[in-house]
């Protein structure tokens, strides 16, 4: 989790493809148990009920599963809504055999993505009362194949998506600087003609932060720092007259439980 705005989301066509692939992975059309237990069409109604309080996400892929299973939607809630134990999230009608075929995949989407939205909402709430509350942004540490859905879940929880992928902005990290020194690296990413891309550089200590700021970089990512060390880095920038106008991010090891301790560092996000 990171303490920036590109809209996060997944196109309906890509969501449908992902849902179909997930259903095929579960071989939803070849449910051996259901085919033996249920003979012929069996009309039924299914209800998805929240088992705990939280924030809803995952309705788009869940509904894609419903459509693929040729079921009818009777009632549904919208992503981003608050949930309480016992809340009816979704009501379906149709053939029980088809319901059982898509059930597990549909629930997996709702549970996994609502979990992300709920965790994000908890972090957002923890920093809301800070004098200068930071924003909560997601990272690229996503489940392969689920990035757009997981990024959207962060938004449903009140957060922001950050970079979608490697082509989205320039983020010079420690691995880059282990191969190429800072100034040559910056010279290479700064366009000699035309528009220079947005540049952000990862720093781990005061020395790196001062060097990056003096090189004219306006966006710094402080990585894997304790609250005390993050405050020391920001304080050093302030004393050197390098803090004003700089966008500061904190990343690495942040959780809803400890994020409040970082809020006092006063990052811009």
PDB file of C-alpha atoms in Angstrom:
ATOM      1  CA  UNK A   1       0.000   0.000   0.000  1.00  0.00           C
ATOM      2  CA  UNK A   2       1.289   3.474  -0.793  1.00  0.00           C
ATOM      3  CA  UNK A   3       0.520   6.798   0.885  1.00  0.00           C
ATOM      4  CA  UNK A   4      -1.652   9.648  -6.945  1.00  0.00           C
ATOM      5  CA  UNK A   5      -4.944  10.220 -10.784  1.00  0.00           C
ATOM      6  CA  UNK A   6      -5.473   7.756 -13.444  1.00  0.00           C
ATOM      7  CA  UNK A   7      -8.890   6.234 -13.523  1.00  0.00           C
ATOM      8  CA  UNK A   8      -8.909   2.611 -12.519  1.00  0.00           C
ATOM      9  CA  UNK A   9     -11.294   0.162 -13.998  1.00  0.00           C
ATOM     10  CA  UNK A  10     -11.754  -2.759 -16.287  1.00  0.00           C
ATOM     11  CA  UNK A  11     -13.667  -2.741 -19.572  1.00  0.00           C
ATOM     12  CA  UNK A  12     -16.773  -4.918 -19.572  1.00  0.00           C
ATOM     13  CA  UNK A  13     -15.348  -7.057 -22.388  1.00  0.00           C
ATOM     14  CA  UNK A  14     -12.161  -7.790 -20.446  1.00  0.00           C
ATOM     15  CA  UNK A  15     -14.170  -8.509 -17.287  1.00  0.00           C
ATOM     16  CA  UNK A  16     -16.342 -10.970 -19.226  1.00  0.00           C
ATOM     17  CA  UNK A  17     -13.257 -12.710 -20.638  1.00  0.00           C
ATOM     18  CA  UNK A  18     -11.688 -12.953 -17.203  1.00  0.00           C
ATOM     19  CA  UNK A  19     -14.899 -14.325 -15.686  1.00  0.00           C
ATOM     20  CA  UNK A  20     -15.272 -16.912 -18.438  1.00  0.00           C
ATOM     21  CA  UNK A  21     -11.654 -18.003 -18.014  1.00  0.00           C
ATOM     22  CA  UNK A  22     -12.194 -18.350 -14.262  1.00  0.00           C
ATOM     23  CA  UNK A  23     -15.360 -20.403 -14.800  1.00  0.00           C
ATOM     24  CA  UNK A  24     -13.640 -22.621 -17.359  1.00  0.00           C
ATOM     25  CA  UNK A  25     -10.817 -23.136 -14.884  1.00  0.00           C
ATOM     26  CA  UNK A  26     -13.434 -24.524 -12.486  1.00  0.00           C
ATOM     27  CA  UNK A  27     -15.040 -26.555 -15.332  1.00  0.00           C
ATOM     28  CA  UNK A  28     -18.410 -25.077 -14.402  1.00  0.00           C
ATOM     29  CA  UNK A  29     -20.215 -26.941 -17.182  1.00  0.00           C
ATOM     30  CA  UNK A  30     -18.985 -30.321 -15.935  1.00  0.00           C
ATOM     31  CA  UNK A  31     -20.087 -30.331 -12.282  1.00  0.00           C
ATOM     32  CA  UNK A  32     -20.046 -34.063 -11.623  1.00  0.00           C
ATOM     33  CA  UNK A  33     -21.788 -33.898  -8.246  1.00  0.00           C
ATOM     34  CA  UNK A  34     -24.632 -31.628  -9.365  1.00  0.00           C
ATOM     35  CA  UNK A  35     -25.270 -33.636 -12.521  1.00  0.00           C
ATOM     36  CA  UNK A  36     -25.734 -36.764 -10.393  1.00  0.00           C
ATOM     37  CA  UNK A  37     -27.808 -35.185  -7.618  1.00  0.00           C
ATOM     38  CA  UNK A  38     -30.103 -32.962  -9.685  1.00  0.00           C
ATOM     39  CA  UNK A  39     -31.977 -34.506 -12.602  1.00  0.00           C
ATOM     40  CA  UNK A  40     -33.375 -31.981 -15.057  1.00  0.00           C
ATOM     41  CA  UNK A  41     -34.144 -28.303 -14.637  1.00  0.00           C
ATOM     42  CA  UNK A  42     -34.676 -27.233 -11.016  1.00  0.00           C
ATOM     43  CA  UNK A  43     -35.952 -23.652 -10.545  1.00  0.00           C
ATOM     44  CA  UNK A  44     -34.336 -21.949  -7.551  1.00  0.00           C
ATOM     45  CA  UNK A  45     -33.526 -18.618  -5.944  1.00  0.00           C
ATOM     46  CA  UNK A  46     -30.080 -17.832  -4.560  1.00  0.00           C
ATOM     47  CA  UNK A  47     -29.065 -15.075  -2.164  1.00  0.00           C
ATOM     48  CA  UNK A  48     -25.557 -13.804  -1.491  1.00  0.00           C
ATOM     49  CA  UNK A  49     -25.476 -12.516   2.096  1.00  0.00           C
ATOM     50  CA  UNK A  50     -22.611 -10.592   3.712  1.00  0.00           C
ATOM     51  CA  UNK A  51     -21.012 -12.435   6.613  1.00  0.00           C
ATOM     52  CA  UNK A  52     -19.265  -9.351   8.035  1.00  0.00           C
ATOM     53  CA  UNK A  53     -19.226  -5.570   7.818  1.00  0.00           C
ATOM     54  CA  UNK A  54     -17.141  -3.960   5.097  1.00  0.00           C
ATOM     55  CA  UNK A  55     -17.157  -2.352   1.671  1.00  0.00           C
ATOM     56  CA  UNK A  56     -18.497  -4.044  -1.472  1.00  0.00           C
ATOM     57  CA  UNK A  57     -16.449  -4.646  -4.610  1.00  0.00           C
ATOM     58  CA  UNK A  58     -16.420  -7.292  -7.335  1.00  0.00           C
ATOM     59  CA  UNK A  59     -19.961  -6.911  -8.603  1.00  0.00           C
ATOM     60  CA  UNK A  60     -18.818  -6.502 -12.243  1.00  0.00           C
ATOM     61  CA  UNK A  61     -17.113  -9.915 -12.521  1.00  0.00           C
ATOM     62  CA  UNK A  62     -19.821 -11.492 -10.358  1.00  0.00           C
ATOM     63  CA  UNK A  63     -22.511 -10.269 -12.773  1.00  0.00           C
ATOM     64  CA  UNK A  64     -20.405 -11.502 -15.691  1.00  0.00           C
ATOM     65  CA  UNK A  65     -20.564 -14.961 -14.096  1.00  0.00           C
ATOM     66  CA  UNK A  66     -24.338 -14.567 -13.749  1.00  0.00           C
ATOM     67  CA  UNK A  67     -24.726 -13.704 -17.434  1.00  0.00           C
ATOM     68  CA  UNK A  68     -22.500 -16.556 -18.552  1.00  0.00           C
ATOM     69  CA  UNK A  69     -24.548 -18.904 -16.370  1.00  0.00           C
ATOM     70  CA  UNK A  70     -27.768 -17.548 -17.943  1.00  0.00           C
ATOM     71  CA  UNK A  71     -29.279 -16.617 -14.606  1.00  0.00           C
ATOM     72  CA  UNK A  72     -31.657 -13.749 -13.820  1.00  0.00           C
ATOM     73  CA  UNK A  73     -30.729 -10.877 -11.505  1.00  0.00           C
ATOM     74  CA  UNK A  74     -33.541 -10.017  -9.095  1.00  0.00           C
ATOM     75  CA  UNK A  75     -31.660  -7.622  -6.845  1.00  0.00           C
ATOM     76  CA  UNK A  76     -28.120  -6.377  -6.429  1.00  0.00           C
ATOM     77  CA  UNK A  77     -26.105  -3.779  -4.557  1.00  0.00           C
ATOM     78  CA  UNK A  78     -23.580  -1.422  -6.132  1.00  0.00           C
ATOM     79  CA  UNK A  79     -19.822  -1.532  -5.694  1.00  0.00           C
ATOM     80  CA  UNK A  80     -18.506   0.849  -3.065  1.00  0.00           C
ATOM     81  CA  UNK A  81     -21.527   0.403  -0.818  1.00  0.00           C
ATOM     82  CA  UNK A  82     -21.187  -0.310   2.882  1.00  0.00           C
ATOM     83  CA  UNK A  83     -21.964  -3.828   4.066  1.00  0.00           C
ATOM     84  CA  UNK A  84     -23.101  -5.173   7.410  1.00  0.00           C
ATOM     85  CA  UNK A  85     -23.437  -8.746   8.559  1.00  0.00           C
ATOM     86  CA  UNK A  86     -26.676 -10.036   7.039  1.00  0.00           C
ATOM     87  CA  UNK A  87     -26.821  -7.535   4.164  1.00  0.00           C
ATOM     88  CA  UNK A  88     -28.330  -9.135   1.044  1.00  0.00           C
ATOM     89  CA  UNK A  89     -25.791  -8.384  -1.675  1.00  0.00           C
ATOM     90  CA  UNK A  90     -27.269 -10.250  -4.636  1.00  0.00           C
ATOM     91  CA  UNK A  91     -30.432 -12.223  -5.424  1.00  0.00           C
ATOM     92  CA  UNK A  92     -30.584 -14.564  -8.429  1.00  0.00           C
ATOM     93  CA  UNK A  93     -33.174 -16.861  -9.986  1.00  0.00           C
ATOM     94  CA  UNK A  94     -32.801 -19.637 -12.495  1.00  0.00           C
ATOM     95  CA  UNK A  95     -31.805 -23.253 -12.884  1.00  0.00           C
ATOM     96  CA  UNK A  96     -30.174 -24.535  -9.691  1.00  0.00           C
ATOM     97  CA  UNK A  97     -27.683 -26.555 -11.736  1.00  0.00           C
ATOM     98  CA  UNK A  98     -26.366 -23.383 -13.367  1.00  0.00           C
ATOM     99  CA  UNK A  99     -26.287 -21.565 -10.040  1.00  0.00           C
ATOM    100  CA  UNK A 100     -24.136 -24.263  -8.496  1.00  0.00           C
ATOM    101  CA  UNK A 101     -21.856 -24.185 -11.522  1.00  0.00           C
ATOM    102  CA  UNK A 102     -20.990 -20.488 -11.129  1.00  0.00           C
ATOM    103  CA  UNK A 103     -21.416 -20.161  -7.357  1.00  0.00           C
ATOM    104  CA  UNK A 104     -17.836 -20.629  -6.205  1.00  0.00           C
ATOM    105  CA  UNK A 105     -16.268 -18.381  -8.857  1.00  0.00           C
ATOM    106  CA  UNK A 106     -18.855 -15.647  -8.262  1.00  0.00           C
ATOM    107  CA  UNK A 107     -18.260 -15.738  -4.507  1.00  0.00           C
ATOM    108  CA  UNK A 108     -14.484 -15.791  -4.939  1.00  0.00           C
ATOM    109  CA  UNK A 109     -14.644 -12.522  -6.873  1.00  0.00           C
ATOM    110  CA  UNK A 110     -16.930 -10.841  -4.344  1.00  0.00           C
ATOM    111  CA  UNK A 111     -15.000 -12.025  -1.300  1.00  0.00           C
ATOM    112  CA  UNK A 112     -11.529 -11.244  -2.624  1.00  0.00           C
ATOM    113  CA  UNK A 113     -12.327  -7.811  -4.064  1.00  0.00           C
ATOM    114  CA  UNK A 114     -14.550  -6.761  -1.170  1.00  0.00           C
ATOM    115  CA  UNK A 115     -11.683  -7.700   1.136  1.00  0.00           C
ATOM    116  CA  UNK A 116      -9.404  -5.274  -0.709  1.00  0.00           C
ATOM    117  CA  UNK A 117     -12.036  -2.527  -0.651  1.00  0.00           C
ATOM    118  CA  UNK A 118     -12.653  -3.092   3.054  1.00  0.00           C
ATOM    119  CA  UNK A 119      -8.964  -3.018   3.965  1.00  0.00           C
ATOM    120  CA  UNK A 120      -8.540   0.188   1.960  1.00  0.00           C
ATOM    121  CA  UNK A 121     -11.545   1.778   3.663  1.00  0.00           C
ATOM    122  CA  UNK A 122     -10.069   0.956   7.064  1.00  0.00           C
ATOM    123  CA  UNK A 123      -6.779   2.639   6.136  1.00  0.00           C
ATOM    124  CA  UNK A 124      -8.594   5.699   4.770  1.00  0.00           C
ATOM    125  CA  UNK A 125     -10.629   5.975   7.960  1.00  0.00           C
ATOM    126  CA  UNK A 126      -7.548   5.681  10.171  1.00  0.00           C
ATOM    127  CA  UNK A 127      -5.889   8.745   8.590  1.00  0.00           C
ATOM    128  CA  UNK A 128      -9.040  10.809   8.070  1.00  0.00           C
ATOM    129  CA  UNK A 129      -8.664  12.679  11.355  1.00  0.00           C
ATOM    130  CA  UNK A 130      -4.998  13.603  10.813  1.00  0.00           C
ATOM    131  CA  UNK A 131      -4.269  17.363  10.568  1.00  0.00           C
ATOM    132  CA  UNK A 132      -3.127  16.840   6.985  1.00  0.00           C
ATOM    133  CA  UNK A 133      -4.642  13.473   6.069  1.00  0.00           C
ATOM    134  CA  UNK A 134      -2.662  11.666   3.369  1.00  0.00           C
ATOM    135  CA  UNK A 135      -4.333   9.825   0.537  1.00  0.00           C
ATOM    136  CA  UNK A 136      -4.136   6.047   0.247  1.00  0.00           C
ATOM    137  CA  UNK A 137      -2.838   4.732  -3.084  1.00  0.00           C
ATOM    138  CA  UNK A 138      -2.437   1.186  -4.381  1.00  0.00           C
ATOM    139  CA  UNK A 139       0.764  -0.348  -5.746  1.00  0.00           C
ATOM    140  CA  UNK A 140       1.467  -2.803  -8.590  1.00  0.00           C
ATOM    141  CA  UNK A 141       1.661  -5.676  -6.098  1.00  0.00           C
ATOM    142  CA  UNK A 142      -1.490  -7.228  -7.504  1.00  0.00           C
ATOM    143  CA  UNK A 143      -2.644 -10.764  -8.259  1.00  0.00           C
ATOM    144  CA  UNK A 144      -1.625 -11.658 -11.837  1.00  0.00           C
ATOM    145  CA  UNK A 145      -4.638 -11.357 -14.113  1.00  0.00           C
ATOM    146  CA  UNK A 146      -6.683  -9.358 -11.581  1.00  0.00           C
ATOM    147  CA  UNK A 147      -4.892  -6.000 -11.626  1.00  0.00           C
ATOM    148  CA  UNK A 148      -7.675  -3.814 -13.022  1.00  0.00           C
ATOM    149  CA  UNK A 149     -10.262  -5.393 -10.742  1.00  0.00           C
ATOM    150  CA  UNK A 150      -8.043  -5.062  -7.683  1.00  0.00           C
ATOM    151  CA  UNK A 151      -7.149  -1.452  -8.517  1.00  0.00           C
ATOM    152  CA  UNK A 152     -10.857  -0.723  -8.872  1.00  0.00           C
ATOM    153  CA  UNK A 153     -11.494  -2.342  -5.507  1.00  0.00           C
ATOM    154  CA  UNK A 154      -9.062   0.124  -3.941  1.00  0.00           C
ATOM    155  CA  UNK A 155     -11.125   2.960  -5.447  1.00  0.00           C
ATOM    156  CA  UNK A 156     -14.316   1.389  -4.065  1.00  0.00           C
ATOM    157  CA  UNK A 157     -12.682   1.551  -0.644  1.00  0.00           C
ATOM    158  CA  UNK A 158     -11.903   5.255  -0.985  1.00  0.00           C
ATOM    159  CA  UNK A 159      -8.322   4.921  -2.220  1.00  0.00           C
ATOM    160  CA  UNK A 160      -6.564   5.739  -5.484  1.00  0.00           C
ATOM    161  CA  UNK A 161      -4.977   3.417  -8.080  1.00  0.00           C
ATOM    162  CA  UNK A 162      -1.423   4.847  -8.624  1.00  0.00           C
ATOM    163  CA  UNK A 163       0.464   3.492 -11.670  1.00  0.00           C
ATOM    164  CA  UNK A 164      -1.489   0.864 -13.551  1.00  0.00           C
ATOM    165  CA  UNK A 165       1.566  -0.673 -15.223  1.00  0.00           C
ATOM    166  CA  UNK A 166       5.203  -0.104 -16.183  1.00  0.00           C
ATOM    167  CA  UNK A 167       4.253   2.151 -19.118  1.00  0.00           C
ATOM    168  CA  UNK A 168       2.386   4.548 -16.833  1.00  0.00           C
ATOM    169  CA  UNK A 169       4.822   7.359 -15.857  1.00  0.00           C
ATOM    170  CA  UNK A 170       8.511   7.055 -14.916  1.00  0.00           C
ATOM    171  CA  UNK A 171       9.410   5.678 -11.490  1.00  0.00           C
ATOM    172  CA  UNK A 172      13.172   5.310 -11.002  1.00  0.00           C
ATOM    173  CA  UNK A 173      13.711   2.732  -8.266  1.00  0.00           C
ATOM    174  CA  UNK A 174      16.728   1.495  -6.357  1.00  0.00           C
ATOM    175  CA  UNK A 175      17.223  -1.386  -8.811  1.00  0.00           C
ATOM    176  CA  UNK A 176      17.600   1.123 -11.661  1.00  0.00           C
ATOM    177  CA  UNK A 177      20.074   3.199  -9.638  1.00  0.00           C
ATOM    178  CA  UNK A 178      22.082   0.086  -8.796  1.00  0.00           C
ATOM    179  CA  UNK A 179      22.795  -0.158 -12.536  1.00  0.00           C
ATOM    180  CA  UNK A 180      22.979   3.514 -13.574  1.00  0.00           C
ATOM    181  CA  UNK A 181      23.930   6.476 -11.302  1.00  0.00           C
ATOM    182  CA  UNK A 182      21.257   9.058 -10.507  1.00  0.00           C
ATOM    183  CA  UNK A 183      22.300  11.945 -12.772  1.00  0.00           C
ATOM    184  CA  UNK A 184      22.870   9.845 -15.929  1.00  0.00           C
ATOM    185  CA  UNK A 185      19.589   8.037 -15.242  1.00  0.00           C
ATOM    186  CA  UNK A 186      17.698  11.337 -14.959  1.00  0.00           C
ATOM    187  CA  UNK A 187      19.408  12.701 -18.076  1.00  0.00           C
ATOM    188  CA  UNK A 188      18.193   9.679 -20.019  1.00  0.00           C
ATOM    189  CA  UNK A 189      14.562   9.924 -18.926  1.00  0.00           C
ATOM    190  CA  UNK A 190      14.329  13.680 -19.380  1.00  0.00           C
ATOM    191  CA  UNK A 191      13.327  14.368 -22.962  1.00  0.00           C
ATOM    192  CA  UNK A 192      15.733  16.647 -24.895  1.00  0.00           C
ATOM    193  CA  UNK A 193      12.758  17.806 -26.938  1.00  0.00           C
ATOM    194  CA  UNK A 194       9.047  17.714 -26.397  1.00  0.00           C
ATOM    195  CA  UNK A 195       7.327  16.991 -23.115  1.00  0.00           C
ATOM    196  CA  UNK A 196       9.279  15.403 -20.271  1.00  0.00           C
ATOM    197  CA  UNK A 197       7.324  12.585 -18.610  1.00  0.00           C
ATOM    198  CA  UNK A 198       6.365  12.778 -14.955  1.00  0.00           C
ATOM    199  CA  UNK A 199       9.375  11.509 -13.028  1.00  0.00           C
ATOM    200  CA  UNK A 200       9.390  10.003  -9.568  1.00  0.00           C
ATOM    201  CA  UNK A 201      12.427   8.574  -7.769  1.00  0.00           C
ATOM    202  CA  UNK A 202      12.563   6.107  -4.898  1.00  0.00           C
ATOM    203  CA  UNK A 203      14.720   7.102  -1.919  1.00  0.00           C
ATOM    204  CA  UNK A 204      15.659   5.180   1.210  1.00  0.00           C
ATOM    205  CA  UNK A 205      17.528   7.688   3.374  1.00  0.00           C
ATOM    206  CA  UNK A 206      18.336  11.378   3.894  1.00  0.00           C
ATOM    207  CA  UNK A 207      21.369  11.340   1.605  1.00  0.00           C
ATOM    208  CA  UNK A 208      19.420   9.908  -1.329  1.00  0.00           C
ATOM    209  CA  UNK A 209      16.467  12.241  -0.741  1.00  0.00           C
ATOM    210  CA  UNK A 210      18.656  15.370  -0.717  1.00  0.00           C
ATOM    211  CA  UNK A 211      20.523  14.243  -3.861  1.00  0.00           C
ATOM    212  CA  UNK A 212      17.287  13.496  -5.728  1.00  0.00           C
ATOM    213  CA  UNK A 213      15.668  16.791  -4.701  1.00  0.00           C
ATOM    214  CA  UNK A 214      18.756  18.782  -5.686  1.00  0.00           C
ATOM    215  CA  UNK A 215      18.657  17.057  -9.069  1.00  0.00           C
ATOM    216  CA  UNK A 216      15.299  18.758  -9.652  1.00  0.00           C
ATOM    217  CA  UNK A 217      12.971  15.804  -9.065  1.00  0.00           C
ATOM    218  CA  UNK A 218       9.624  16.938  -7.650  1.00  0.00           C
ATOM    219  CA  UNK A 219       8.223  13.513  -6.703  1.00  0.00           C
ATOM    220  CA  UNK A 220       9.913  11.331  -4.112  1.00  0.00           C
ATOM    221  CA  UNK A 221       8.913   7.845  -2.974  1.00  0.00           C
ATOM    222  CA  UNK A 222      10.239   7.021   0.496  1.00  0.00           C
ATOM    223  CA  UNK A 223      10.362   3.241   0.618  1.00  0.00           C
ATOM    224  CA  UNK A 224      10.415   0.851   3.569  1.00  0.00           C
ATOM    225  CA  UNK A 225      10.939   3.544   6.200  1.00  0.00           C
ATOM    226  CA  UNK A 226       9.747   3.553   9.789  1.00  0.00           C
ATOM    227  CA  UNK A 227       7.656   6.582  10.791  1.00  0.00           C
ATOM    228  CA  UNK A 228      10.694   8.047  12.585  1.00  0.00           C
ATOM    229  CA  UNK A 229      12.981   7.626   9.587  1.00  0.00           C
ATOM    230  CA  UNK A 230      10.350   9.008   7.204  1.00  0.00           C
ATOM    231  CA  UNK A 231       9.981  12.078   9.421  1.00  0.00           C
ATOM    232  CA  UNK A 232      13.769  12.482   9.493  1.00  0.00           C
ATOM    233  CA  UNK A 233      13.929  12.419   5.684  1.00  0.00           C
ATOM    234  CA  UNK A 234      11.103  14.937   5.280  1.00  0.00           C
ATOM    235  CA  UNK A 235      12.624  17.111   8.022  1.00  0.00           C
ATOM    236  CA  UNK A 236      16.001  17.105   6.268  1.00  0.00           C
ATOM    237  CA  UNK A 237      14.340  18.219   3.033  1.00  0.00           C
ATOM    238  CA  UNK A 238      12.581  20.998   4.950  1.00  0.00           C
ATOM    239  CA  UNK A 239      15.799  22.255   6.569  1.00  0.00           C
ATOM    240  CA  UNK A 240      17.583  22.209   3.204  1.00  0.00           C
ATOM    241  CA  UNK A 241      14.801  24.287   1.643  1.00  0.00           C
ATOM    242  CA  UNK A 242      13.872  21.404  -0.646  1.00  0.00           C
ATOM    243  CA  UNK A 243      10.470  20.361   0.731  1.00  0.00           C
ATOM    244  CA  UNK A 244       8.187  22.988  -0.790  1.00  0.00           C
ATOM    245  CA  UNK A 245       6.382  21.869  -3.946  1.00  0.00           C
ATOM    246  CA  UNK A 246       7.529  18.277  -3.652  1.00  0.00           C
ATOM    247  CA  UNK A 247       5.161  15.345  -3.775  1.00  0.00           C
ATOM    248  CA  UNK A 248       6.108  12.798  -1.118  1.00  0.00           C
ATOM    249  CA  UNK A 249       4.928   9.197  -1.083  1.00  0.00           C
ATOM    250  CA  UNK A 250       5.470   6.542   1.562  1.00  0.00           C
ATOM    251  CA  UNK A 251       5.466   2.876   0.609  1.00  0.00           C
ATOM    252  CA  UNK A 252       6.348  -0.485   2.068  1.00  0.00           C
ATOM    253  CA  UNK A 253       4.895  -2.251   5.084  1.00  0.00           C
ATOM    254  CA  UNK A 254       1.907   0.059   5.527  1.00  0.00           C
ATOM    255  CA  UNK A 255      -1.240  -1.498   6.992  1.00  0.00           C
ATOM    256  CA  UNK A 256      -4.530  -0.198   8.424  1.00  0.00           C
ATOM    257  CA  UNK A 257      -3.018  -0.891  11.843  1.00  0.00           C
ATOM    258  CA  UNK A 258       0.117   1.276  11.461  1.00  0.00           C
ATOM    259  CA  UNK A 259      -0.861   3.819   8.803  1.00  0.00           C
ATOM    260  CA  UNK A 260      -1.958   6.418  11.370  1.00  0.00           C
ATOM    261  CA  UNK A 261       1.623   6.640  12.648  1.00  0.00           C
ATOM    262  CA  UNK A 262       2.746   7.731   9.173  1.00  0.00           C
ATOM    263  CA  UNK A 263       0.083  10.411   8.760  1.00  0.00           C
ATOM    264  CA  UNK A 264       2.129  12.915  10.783  1.00  0.00           C
ATOM    265  CA  UNK A 265       4.942  12.759   8.255  1.00  0.00           C
ATOM    266  CA  UNK A 266       2.710  15.118   6.208  1.00  0.00           C
ATOM    267  CA  UNK A 267       3.197  13.707   2.722  1.00  0.00           C
ATOM    268  CA  UNK A 268       1.266  15.181  -0.151  1.00  0.00           C
ATOM    269  CA  UNK A 269      -0.200  11.715  -0.613  1.00  0.00           C
TER     270      UNK A 269
END
